[in-house]
């Protein structure tokens, strides 16, 4: 009789379950890898490439065909003219050739040495072209009656061009210039400083405001639901709508805020809130606080409402004053959610692009790293440099994430 | 700090501060509502507020004292040496209304703030209670003001015209006699700027995004929540990490790839991208909810011969309808509000989404009220959804709100 032993390894049922799980997850995994992981790898690749916005269209052969001279009667001798050029001013094209079909009834009298004619099929081999190269081919022909009868002109048939161009995105051409460029000078440290200021103060401010708002609403009274809904408005409305409303409100010429401040005697002349250093940076941070305090408020309120009221009653019996209750009872209870919120919001504020882009466009000392990606890639048209900034952002985030994962594993609930 | 804890110190001090808060609020409100010049006076606010505070401490329970104090404040404000001063050209009606509002608020609220404070030394409870009531009142006014003002400016600007706005930026009164003509900015947006198409595009994209997201996220969330497989813990943790990749970093390669494949400038390109940005959030929210459902019901279904997919379809989904509603709303909101990708990937005005359409209005040739009318058009649907389904929305926000 053999001894009964517990089964080892995974049984068929467990394997089936795991297979099903991966099957259910695979659409998500595939989609996410295509849209998140692949672009991330691409960013690393591009950051070492000398790519500008113009390089996104690979160089190609541009060909124009027309007929020079009369073709109205039998015996006329017009010429078919092919004008060709390289669409790129810098990139060469190798092995340029084109082929075309001549209309019936045109007899070629003299053929360019680079071309061959097989029946009505014309093929020309033009060799290698440097950037910005232009060429013109003239092919003299004699008109027959068939041509006049058919009425098909030479430029009615589309010539086919061919040529191998080196695409800078896939070539083996690498450079460190992008990184050298973005780390060059004081600009980078300025941008990093602005980003950290924005992220730290935006996050802390939103947390403090959220805490204050949560304490206001952590009691039931008539209209509590309405106020709670109202206080969430900044967060749920489209960023573009509220950002433009702010820009208008603080406009130096026709803004209500300036008119109000002047009328109240706070200032004598209009303040350009979003246009001068360092006020613009403070204003975009204030906007960030305004837009995201509802989120912290919601989380903190949810946590507050789950705290047991018995504790406060006991503290009341023991004679703790309201401030003491807040400091010694509420704050320790809220510390967990506050720190989780801080980490998450910090990373998200660090990543924020739309808000600053819409409010100031990164001018007046408000250029953060994310705005710098856009600025480098599209305003300066240097995609490579933009990608290099993106890599820097990613490196920062990786550092945050390691810290975050270490921390969050101790925090339950998330 | 102990000297503060006396009825005749706390009362006037809080009274003065509170009067200044009220005066500023009334001045701002009346300026915005009437367009006339109102401003708070620091000196008069402090003097009258302190006086009123002392008065409230002395006569805490007397209704007549309250009414008398209100009448005095209204009178001095109307005569021009109260906490709120009005400009010389301000109309009689607004000044009177302002004075009455200020007096009413001050007389009622100050007595509430100083409710339990005796006219002598205060203990910690009484003092801190008064301070907290003051801070609470201040908080309500402050948060309501900062939230309401930008939206009020947005709405009112959309109903006015450029010339009126530049002449007096504070004058938000609207001439109701114009009738439907008030909405001419909206009319022009829909007639000349194609906003009808943008609205439809946005709606279509958002709804489709919700459906595709759920199609991907529900099976994924179920697998993470219920099925056992190696790598489950790592997977559910890395979902959170995907949140942390900034959109702009992804937008650049997506822009390049779309330029090369010709997907740029097409709605199908947008629909391919949007759901992927929302799938991780939806998956994370749903798996949390699925975990809370009792597994016994599903096991009973399995015993009775349902397959796993049938269990999801017939048992799990019907049970999680509230969570599905939250997730759908949240995803709809993200897709509706999305700006960056639409801005980078769409150039052709016939394919704009609403947010992209609004950003195209931001030029010096197009009057400001059009920009604001566009903003209102984008904001109203999400507000209506939000207010109508606030319960689900709040839940959805708390569950998925880790995403910016």
PDB file of C-alpha atoms in Angstrom, chain B residues 57-252:
ATOM      1  CA  UNK B  57     -21.411  89.335  24.138  1.00  0.00           C
ATOM      2  CA  UNK B  58     -23.333  91.708  26.382  1.00  0.00           C
ATOM      3  CA  UNK B  59     -26.831  90.820  25.140  1.00  0.00           C
ATOM      4  CA  UNK B  60     -26.545  87.255  23.829  1.00  0.00           C
ATOM      5  CA  UNK B  61     -30.169  86.169  23.955  1.00  0.00           C
ATOM      6  CA  UNK B  62     -32.094  89.323  23.183  1.00  0.00           C
ATOM      7  CA  UNK B  63     -33.886  89.274  19.836  1.00  0.00           C
ATOM      8  CA  UNK B  64     -34.490  93.032  20.036  1.00  0.00           C
ATOM      9  CA  UNK B  65     -30.746  93.680  20.410  1.00  0.00           C
ATOM     10  CA  UNK B  66     -30.107  91.666  17.302  1.00  0.00           C
ATOM     11  CA  UNK B  67     -32.703  93.574  15.284  1.00  0.00           C
ATOM     12  CA  UNK B  68     -31.491  96.896  16.625  1.00  0.00           C
ATOM     13  CA  UNK B  69     -27.887  96.081  15.701  1.00  0.00           C
ATOM     14  CA  UNK B  70     -29.009  95.123  12.205  1.00  0.00           C
ATOM     15  CA  UNK B  71     -30.870  98.391  11.740  1.00  0.00           C
ATOM     16  CA  UNK B  72     -27.842 100.415  12.900  1.00  0.00           C
ATOM     17  CA  UNK B  73     -25.459  98.599  10.519  1.00  0.00           C
ATOM     18  CA  UNK B  74     -27.873  98.993   7.607  1.00  0.00           C
ATOM     19  CA  UNK B  75     -28.292 102.682   8.345  1.00  0.00           C
ATOM     20  CA  UNK B  76     -24.577 103.526   8.648  1.00  0.00           C
ATOM     21  CA  UNK B  77     -23.801 101.510   5.539  1.00  0.00           C
ATOM     22  CA  UNK B  78     -26.481 103.315   3.574  1.00  0.00           C
ATOM     23  CA  UNK B  79     -25.250 106.685   4.836  1.00  0.00           C
ATOM     24  CA  UNK B  80     -21.713 105.947   3.693  1.00  0.00           C
ATOM     25  CA  UNK B  81     -19.624 105.225   6.793  1.00  0.00           C
ATOM     26  CA  UNK B  82     -20.395 101.531   7.230  1.00  0.00           C
ATOM     27  CA  UNK B  83     -18.239  98.471   6.541  1.00  0.00           C
ATOM     28  CA  UNK B  84     -19.089  98.612   2.817  1.00  0.00           C
ATOM     29  CA  UNK B  85     -18.498 101.826   0.893  1.00  0.00           C
ATOM     30  CA  UNK B  86     -20.099 102.472  -2.452  1.00  0.00           C
ATOM     31  CA  UNK B  87     -18.937 104.674  -5.303  1.00  0.00           C
ATOM     32  CA  UNK B  88     -20.552 108.041  -5.987  1.00  0.00           C
ATOM     33  CA  UNK B  89     -22.280 106.848  -9.141  1.00  0.00           C
ATOM     34  CA  UNK B  90     -23.754 103.703  -7.609  1.00  0.00           C
ATOM     35  CA  UNK B  91     -27.526 103.496  -7.887  1.00  0.00           C
ATOM     36  CA  UNK B  92     -29.726 103.874  -4.792  1.00  0.00           C
ATOM     37  CA  UNK B  93     -31.257 100.435  -5.139  1.00  0.00           C
ATOM     38  CA  UNK B  94     -27.974  98.441  -5.177  1.00  0.00           C
ATOM     39  CA  UNK B  95     -26.624 100.449  -2.245  1.00  0.00           C
ATOM     40  CA  UNK B  96     -29.779  99.837  -0.250  1.00  0.00           C
ATOM     41  CA  UNK B  97     -29.821  96.134  -1.087  1.00  0.00           C
ATOM     42  CA  UNK B  98     -26.128  95.837  -0.199  1.00  0.00           C
ATOM     43  CA  UNK B  99     -26.669  97.559   3.134  1.00  0.00           C
ATOM     44  CA  UNK B 100     -29.629  95.329   3.990  1.00  0.00           C
ATOM     45  CA  UNK B 101     -27.813  92.106   3.070  1.00  0.00           C
ATOM     46  CA  UNK B 102     -24.761  93.084   5.091  1.00  0.00           C
ATOM     47  CA  UNK B 103     -26.818  94.114   8.111  1.00  0.00           C
ATOM     48  CA  UNK B 104     -28.963  90.986   7.983  1.00  0.00           C
ATOM     49  CA  UNK B 105     -26.002  88.628   7.678  1.00  0.00           C
ATOM     50  CA  UNK B 106     -23.987  90.383  10.354  1.00  0.00           C
ATOM     51  CA  UNK B 107     -26.827  90.522  12.876  1.00  0.00           C
ATOM     52  CA  UNK B 108     -27.754  86.866  12.452  1.00  0.00           C
ATOM     53  CA  UNK B 109     -24.331  85.257  12.059  1.00  0.00           C
ATOM     54  CA  UNK B 110     -22.390  87.118  14.712  1.00  0.00           C
ATOM     55  CA  UNK B 111     -24.886  86.065  17.362  1.00  0.00           C
ATOM     56  CA  UNK B 112     -24.504  82.464  16.190  1.00  0.00           C
ATOM     57  CA  UNK B 113     -20.699  82.644  16.265  1.00  0.00           C
ATOM     58  CA  UNK B 114     -20.624  84.095  19.762  1.00  0.00           C
ATOM     59  CA  UNK B 115     -23.431  81.829  20.940  1.00  0.00           C
ATOM     60  CA  UNK B 116     -22.045  80.291  24.153  1.00  0.00           C
ATOM     61  CA  UNK B 117     -19.587  83.008  25.044  1.00  0.00           C
ATOM     62  CA  UNK B 118     -20.277  84.558  28.440  1.00  0.00           C
ATOM     63  CA  UNK B 119     -19.358  88.158  29.206  1.00  0.00           C
ATOM     64  CA  UNK B 120     -16.367  87.123  31.277  1.00  0.00           C
ATOM     65  CA  UNK B 121     -13.390  84.731  31.137  1.00  0.00           C
ATOM     66  CA  UNK B 122     -13.934  81.874  28.687  1.00  0.00           C
ATOM     67  CA  UNK B 123     -12.856  78.284  29.089  1.00  0.00           C
ATOM     68  CA  UNK B 124     -11.079  76.467  26.271  1.00  0.00           C
ATOM     69  CA  UNK B 125     -14.259  74.867  24.971  1.00  0.00           C
ATOM     70  CA  UNK B 126     -16.171  78.123  24.679  1.00  0.00           C
ATOM     71  CA  UNK B 127     -13.273  79.955  23.080  1.00  0.00           C
ATOM     72  CA  UNK B 128     -12.374  77.266  20.566  1.00  0.00           C
ATOM     73  CA  UNK B 129     -16.046  76.690  19.775  1.00  0.00           C
ATOM     74  CA  UNK B 130     -16.408  80.353  18.826  1.00  0.00           C
ATOM     75  CA  UNK B 131     -13.217  80.297  16.757  1.00  0.00           C
ATOM     76  CA  UNK B 132     -14.356  77.138  14.965  1.00  0.00           C
ATOM     77  CA  UNK B 133     -17.762  78.652  14.204  1.00  0.00           C
ATOM     78  CA  UNK B 134     -15.995  81.701  12.795  1.00  0.00           C
ATOM     79  CA  UNK B 135     -13.687  79.532  10.673  1.00  0.00           C
ATOM     80  CA  UNK B 136     -16.624  77.423   9.490  1.00  0.00           C
ATOM     81  CA  UNK B 137     -18.529  80.489   8.338  1.00  0.00           C
ATOM     82  CA  UNK B 138     -15.425  81.842   6.664  1.00  0.00           C
ATOM     83  CA  UNK B 139     -14.818  78.477   4.988  1.00  0.00           C
ATOM     84  CA  UNK B 140     -18.306  78.256   3.532  1.00  0.00           C
ATOM     85  CA  UNK B 141     -18.066  81.769   2.109  1.00  0.00           C
ATOM     86  CA  UNK B 142     -14.513  81.277   0.842  1.00  0.00           C
ATOM     87  CA  UNK B 143     -15.019  77.956  -0.929  1.00  0.00           C
ATOM     88  CA  UNK B 144     -18.368  78.914  -2.384  1.00  0.00           C
ATOM     89  CA  UNK B 145     -16.867  82.136  -3.709  1.00  0.00           C
ATOM     90  CA  UNK B 146     -13.792  80.593  -5.307  1.00  0.00           C
ATOM     91  CA  UNK B 147     -15.844  77.870  -6.944  1.00  0.00           C
ATOM     92  CA  UNK B 148     -18.745  79.994  -8.107  1.00  0.00           C
ATOM     93  CA  UNK B 149     -16.937  83.099  -9.388  1.00  0.00           C
ATOM     94  CA  UNK B 150     -15.093  81.524 -12.372  1.00  0.00           C
ATOM     95  CA  UNK B 151     -18.246  79.730 -13.520  1.00  0.00           C
ATOM     96  CA  UNK B 152     -20.351  82.860 -13.038  1.00  0.00           C
ATOM     97  CA  UNK B 153     -17.860  84.865 -15.103  1.00  0.00           C
ATOM     98  CA  UNK B 154     -17.866  82.149 -17.763  1.00  0.00           C
ATOM     99  CA  UNK B 155     -21.651  82.093 -18.056  1.00  0.00           C
ATOM    100  CA  UNK B 156     -22.204  85.846 -17.934  1.00  0.00           C
ATOM    101  CA  UNK B 157     -19.396  86.658 -20.352  1.00  0.00           C
ATOM    102  CA  UNK B 158     -20.946  84.314 -22.893  1.00  0.00           C
ATOM    103  CA  UNK B 159     -24.142  86.391 -22.761  1.00  0.00           C
ATOM    104  CA  UNK B 160     -22.487  89.786 -23.282  1.00  0.00           C
ATOM    105  CA  UNK B 161     -20.486  91.373 -26.063  1.00  0.00           C
ATOM    106  CA  UNK B 162     -16.887  92.471 -26.333  1.00  0.00           C
ATOM    107  CA  UNK B 163     -17.524  96.227 -26.155  1.00  0.00           C
ATOM    108  CA  UNK B 164     -19.587  95.967 -22.975  1.00  0.00           C
ATOM    109  CA  UNK B 165     -16.944  93.773 -21.385  1.00  0.00           C
ATOM    110  CA  UNK B 166     -14.069  96.144 -22.018  1.00  0.00           C
ATOM    111  CA  UNK B 167     -16.043  99.187 -20.920  1.00  0.00           C
ATOM    112  CA  UNK B 168     -16.749  97.794 -17.460  1.00  0.00           C
ATOM    113  CA  UNK B 169     -15.295  94.342 -16.754  1.00  0.00           C
ATOM    114  CA  UNK B 170     -17.296  94.141 -13.549  1.00  0.00           C
ATOM    115  CA  UNK B 171     -20.679  94.776 -15.083  1.00  0.00           C
ATOM    116  CA  UNK B 172     -22.261  91.372 -15.465  1.00  0.00           C
ATOM    117  CA  UNK B 173     -25.837  92.612 -15.511  1.00  0.00           C
ATOM    118  CA  UNK B 174     -27.636  91.320 -18.523  1.00  0.00           C
ATOM    119  CA  UNK B 175     -30.330  93.115 -20.411  1.00  0.00           C
ATOM    120  CA  UNK B 176     -33.222  90.691 -20.277  1.00  0.00           C
ATOM    121  CA  UNK B 177     -35.238  92.761 -22.735  1.00  0.00           C
ATOM    122  CA  UNK B 178     -33.050  91.406 -25.525  1.00  0.00           C
ATOM    123  CA  UNK B 179     -34.882  88.108 -25.213  1.00  0.00           C
ATOM    124  CA  UNK B 180     -33.412  85.356 -27.340  1.00  0.00           C
ATOM    125  CA  UNK B 181     -30.846  87.754 -28.699  1.00  0.00           C
ATOM    126  CA  UNK B 182     -28.915  87.162 -25.465  1.00  0.00           C
ATOM    127  CA  UNK B 183     -27.883  83.786 -26.805  1.00  0.00           C
ATOM    128  CA  UNK B 184     -26.476  85.078 -30.063  1.00  0.00           C
ATOM    129  CA  UNK B 185     -22.964  83.795 -29.262  1.00  0.00           C
ATOM    130  CA  UNK B 186     -24.348  80.295 -28.927  1.00  0.00           C
ATOM    131  CA  UNK B 187     -26.341  80.731 -32.100  1.00  0.00           C
ATOM    132  CA  UNK B 188     -23.242  81.800 -34.025  1.00  0.00           C
ATOM    133  CA  UNK B 189     -21.184  78.938 -32.622  1.00  0.00           C
ATOM    134  CA  UNK B 190     -23.719  76.417 -33.843  1.00  0.00           C
ATOM    135  CA  UNK B 191     -24.341  78.104 -37.179  1.00  0.00           C
ATOM    136  CA  UNK B 192     -20.890  79.290 -38.232  1.00  0.00           C
ATOM    137  CA  UNK B 193     -18.408  77.383 -36.121  1.00  0.00           C
ATOM    138  CA  UNK B 194     -19.784  73.862 -36.514  1.00  0.00           C
ATOM    139  CA  UNK B 195     -20.317  73.344 -32.822  1.00  0.00           C
ATOM    140  CA  UNK B 196     -23.183  70.996 -33.497  1.00  0.00           C
ATOM    141  CA  UNK B 197     -20.757  68.622 -35.210  1.00  0.00           C
ATOM    142  CA  UNK B 198     -18.197  68.986 -32.420  1.00  0.00           C
ATOM    143  CA  UNK B 199     -20.846  68.211 -29.830  1.00  0.00           C
ATOM    144  CA  UNK B 200     -21.877  65.096 -31.731  1.00  0.00           C
ATOM    145  CA  UNK B 201     -18.239  64.051 -32.247  1.00  0.00           C
ATOM    146  CA  UNK B 202     -17.473  64.437 -28.564  1.00  0.00           C
ATOM    147  CA  UNK B 203     -20.593  62.578 -27.554  1.00  0.00           C
ATOM    148  CA  UNK B 204     -19.966  59.777 -30.036  1.00  0.00           C
ATOM    149  CA  UNK B 205     -16.319  59.387 -29.018  1.00  0.00           C
ATOM    150  CA  UNK B 206     -17.100  59.463 -25.298  1.00  0.00           C
ATOM    151  CA  UNK B 207     -19.878  56.875 -25.503  1.00  0.00           C
ATOM    152  CA  UNK B 208     -17.797  54.600 -27.690  1.00  0.00           C
ATOM    153  CA  UNK B 209     -14.861  54.981 -25.307  1.00  0.00           C
ATOM    154  CA  UNK B 210     -17.080  53.922 -22.412  1.00  0.00           C
ATOM    155  CA  UNK B 211     -18.228  50.804 -24.263  1.00  0.00           C
ATOM    156  CA  UNK B 212     -14.794  49.748 -25.452  1.00  0.00           C
ATOM    157  CA  UNK B 213     -13.324  50.386 -22.016  1.00  0.00           C
ATOM    158  CA  UNK B 214     -15.933  48.202 -20.328  1.00  0.00           C
ATOM    159  CA  UNK B 215     -15.486  45.504 -22.941  1.00  0.00           C
ATOM    160  CA  UNK B 216     -11.791  45.274 -22.078  1.00  0.00           C
ATOM    161  CA  UNK B 217     -11.893  46.079 -18.391  1.00  0.00           C
ATOM    162  CA  UNK B 218     -14.714  43.826 -17.166  1.00  0.00           C
ATOM    163  CA  UNK B 219     -13.063  40.495 -18.074  1.00  0.00           C
ATOM    164  CA  UNK B 220      -9.679  41.801 -16.953  1.00  0.00           C
ATOM    165  CA  UNK B 221     -11.021  43.021 -13.635  1.00  0.00           C
ATOM    166  CA  UNK B 222     -12.829  39.755 -13.070  1.00  0.00           C
ATOM    167  CA  UNK B 223      -9.665  37.793 -13.707  1.00  0.00           C
ATOM    168  CA  UNK B 224      -7.646  39.919 -11.302  1.00  0.00           C
ATOM    169  CA  UNK B 225     -10.346  39.823  -8.638  1.00  0.00           C
ATOM    170  CA  UNK B 226     -11.446  36.193  -8.740  1.00  0.00           C
ATOM    171  CA  UNK B 227      -9.108  33.862 -10.585  1.00  0.00           C
ATOM    172  CA  UNK B 228      -5.890  32.539  -9.139  1.00  0.00           C
ATOM    173  CA  UNK B 229      -2.823  32.708 -11.325  1.00  0.00           C
ATOM    174  CA  UNK B 230       0.818  33.400 -10.742  1.00  0.00           C
ATOM    175  CA  UNK B 231       1.634  37.047 -11.266  1.00  0.00           C
ATOM    176  CA  UNK B 232      -1.732  38.257 -10.016  1.00  0.00           C
ATOM    177  CA  UNK B 233      -0.344  40.471  -7.262  1.00  0.00           C
ATOM    178  CA  UNK B 234       2.290  41.943  -9.554  1.00  0.00           C
ATOM    179  CA  UNK B 235      -0.350  42.598 -12.168  1.00  0.00           C
ATOM    180  CA  UNK B 236      -2.783  44.401  -9.904  1.00  0.00           C
ATOM    181  CA  UNK B 237       0.039  46.553  -8.653  1.00  0.00           C
ATOM    182  CA  UNK B 238       1.383  47.447 -12.059  1.00  0.00           C
ATOM    183  CA  UNK B 239      -2.041  48.696 -13.114  1.00  0.00           C
ATOM    184  CA  UNK B 240      -1.452  51.568 -10.733  1.00  0.00           C
ATOM    185  CA  UNK B 241       1.947  52.229 -12.245  1.00  0.00           C
ATOM    186  CA  UNK B 242       0.418  52.816 -15.667  1.00  0.00           C
ATOM    187  CA  UNK B 243      -1.415  55.778 -14.169  1.00  0.00           C
ATOM    188  CA  UNK B 244       1.904  57.379 -13.578  1.00  0.00           C
ATOM    189  CA  UNK B 245       3.094  57.596 -17.133  1.00  0.00           C
ATOM    190  CA  UNK B 246       2.406  61.164 -18.220  1.00  0.00           C
ATOM    191  CA  UNK B 247       0.220  61.587 -21.267  1.00  0.00           C
ATOM    192  CA  UNK B 248       2.602  63.993 -22.949  1.00  0.00           C
ATOM    193  CA  UNK B 249       5.345  61.352 -22.945  1.00  0.00           C
ATOM    194  CA  UNK B 250       3.026  58.960 -24.771  1.00  0.00           C
ATOM    195  CA  UNK B 251       1.522  61.621 -26.995  1.00  0.00           C
ATOM    196  CA  UNK B 252       4.815  62.299 -28.767  1.00  0.00           C
TER     197      UNK B 252
END
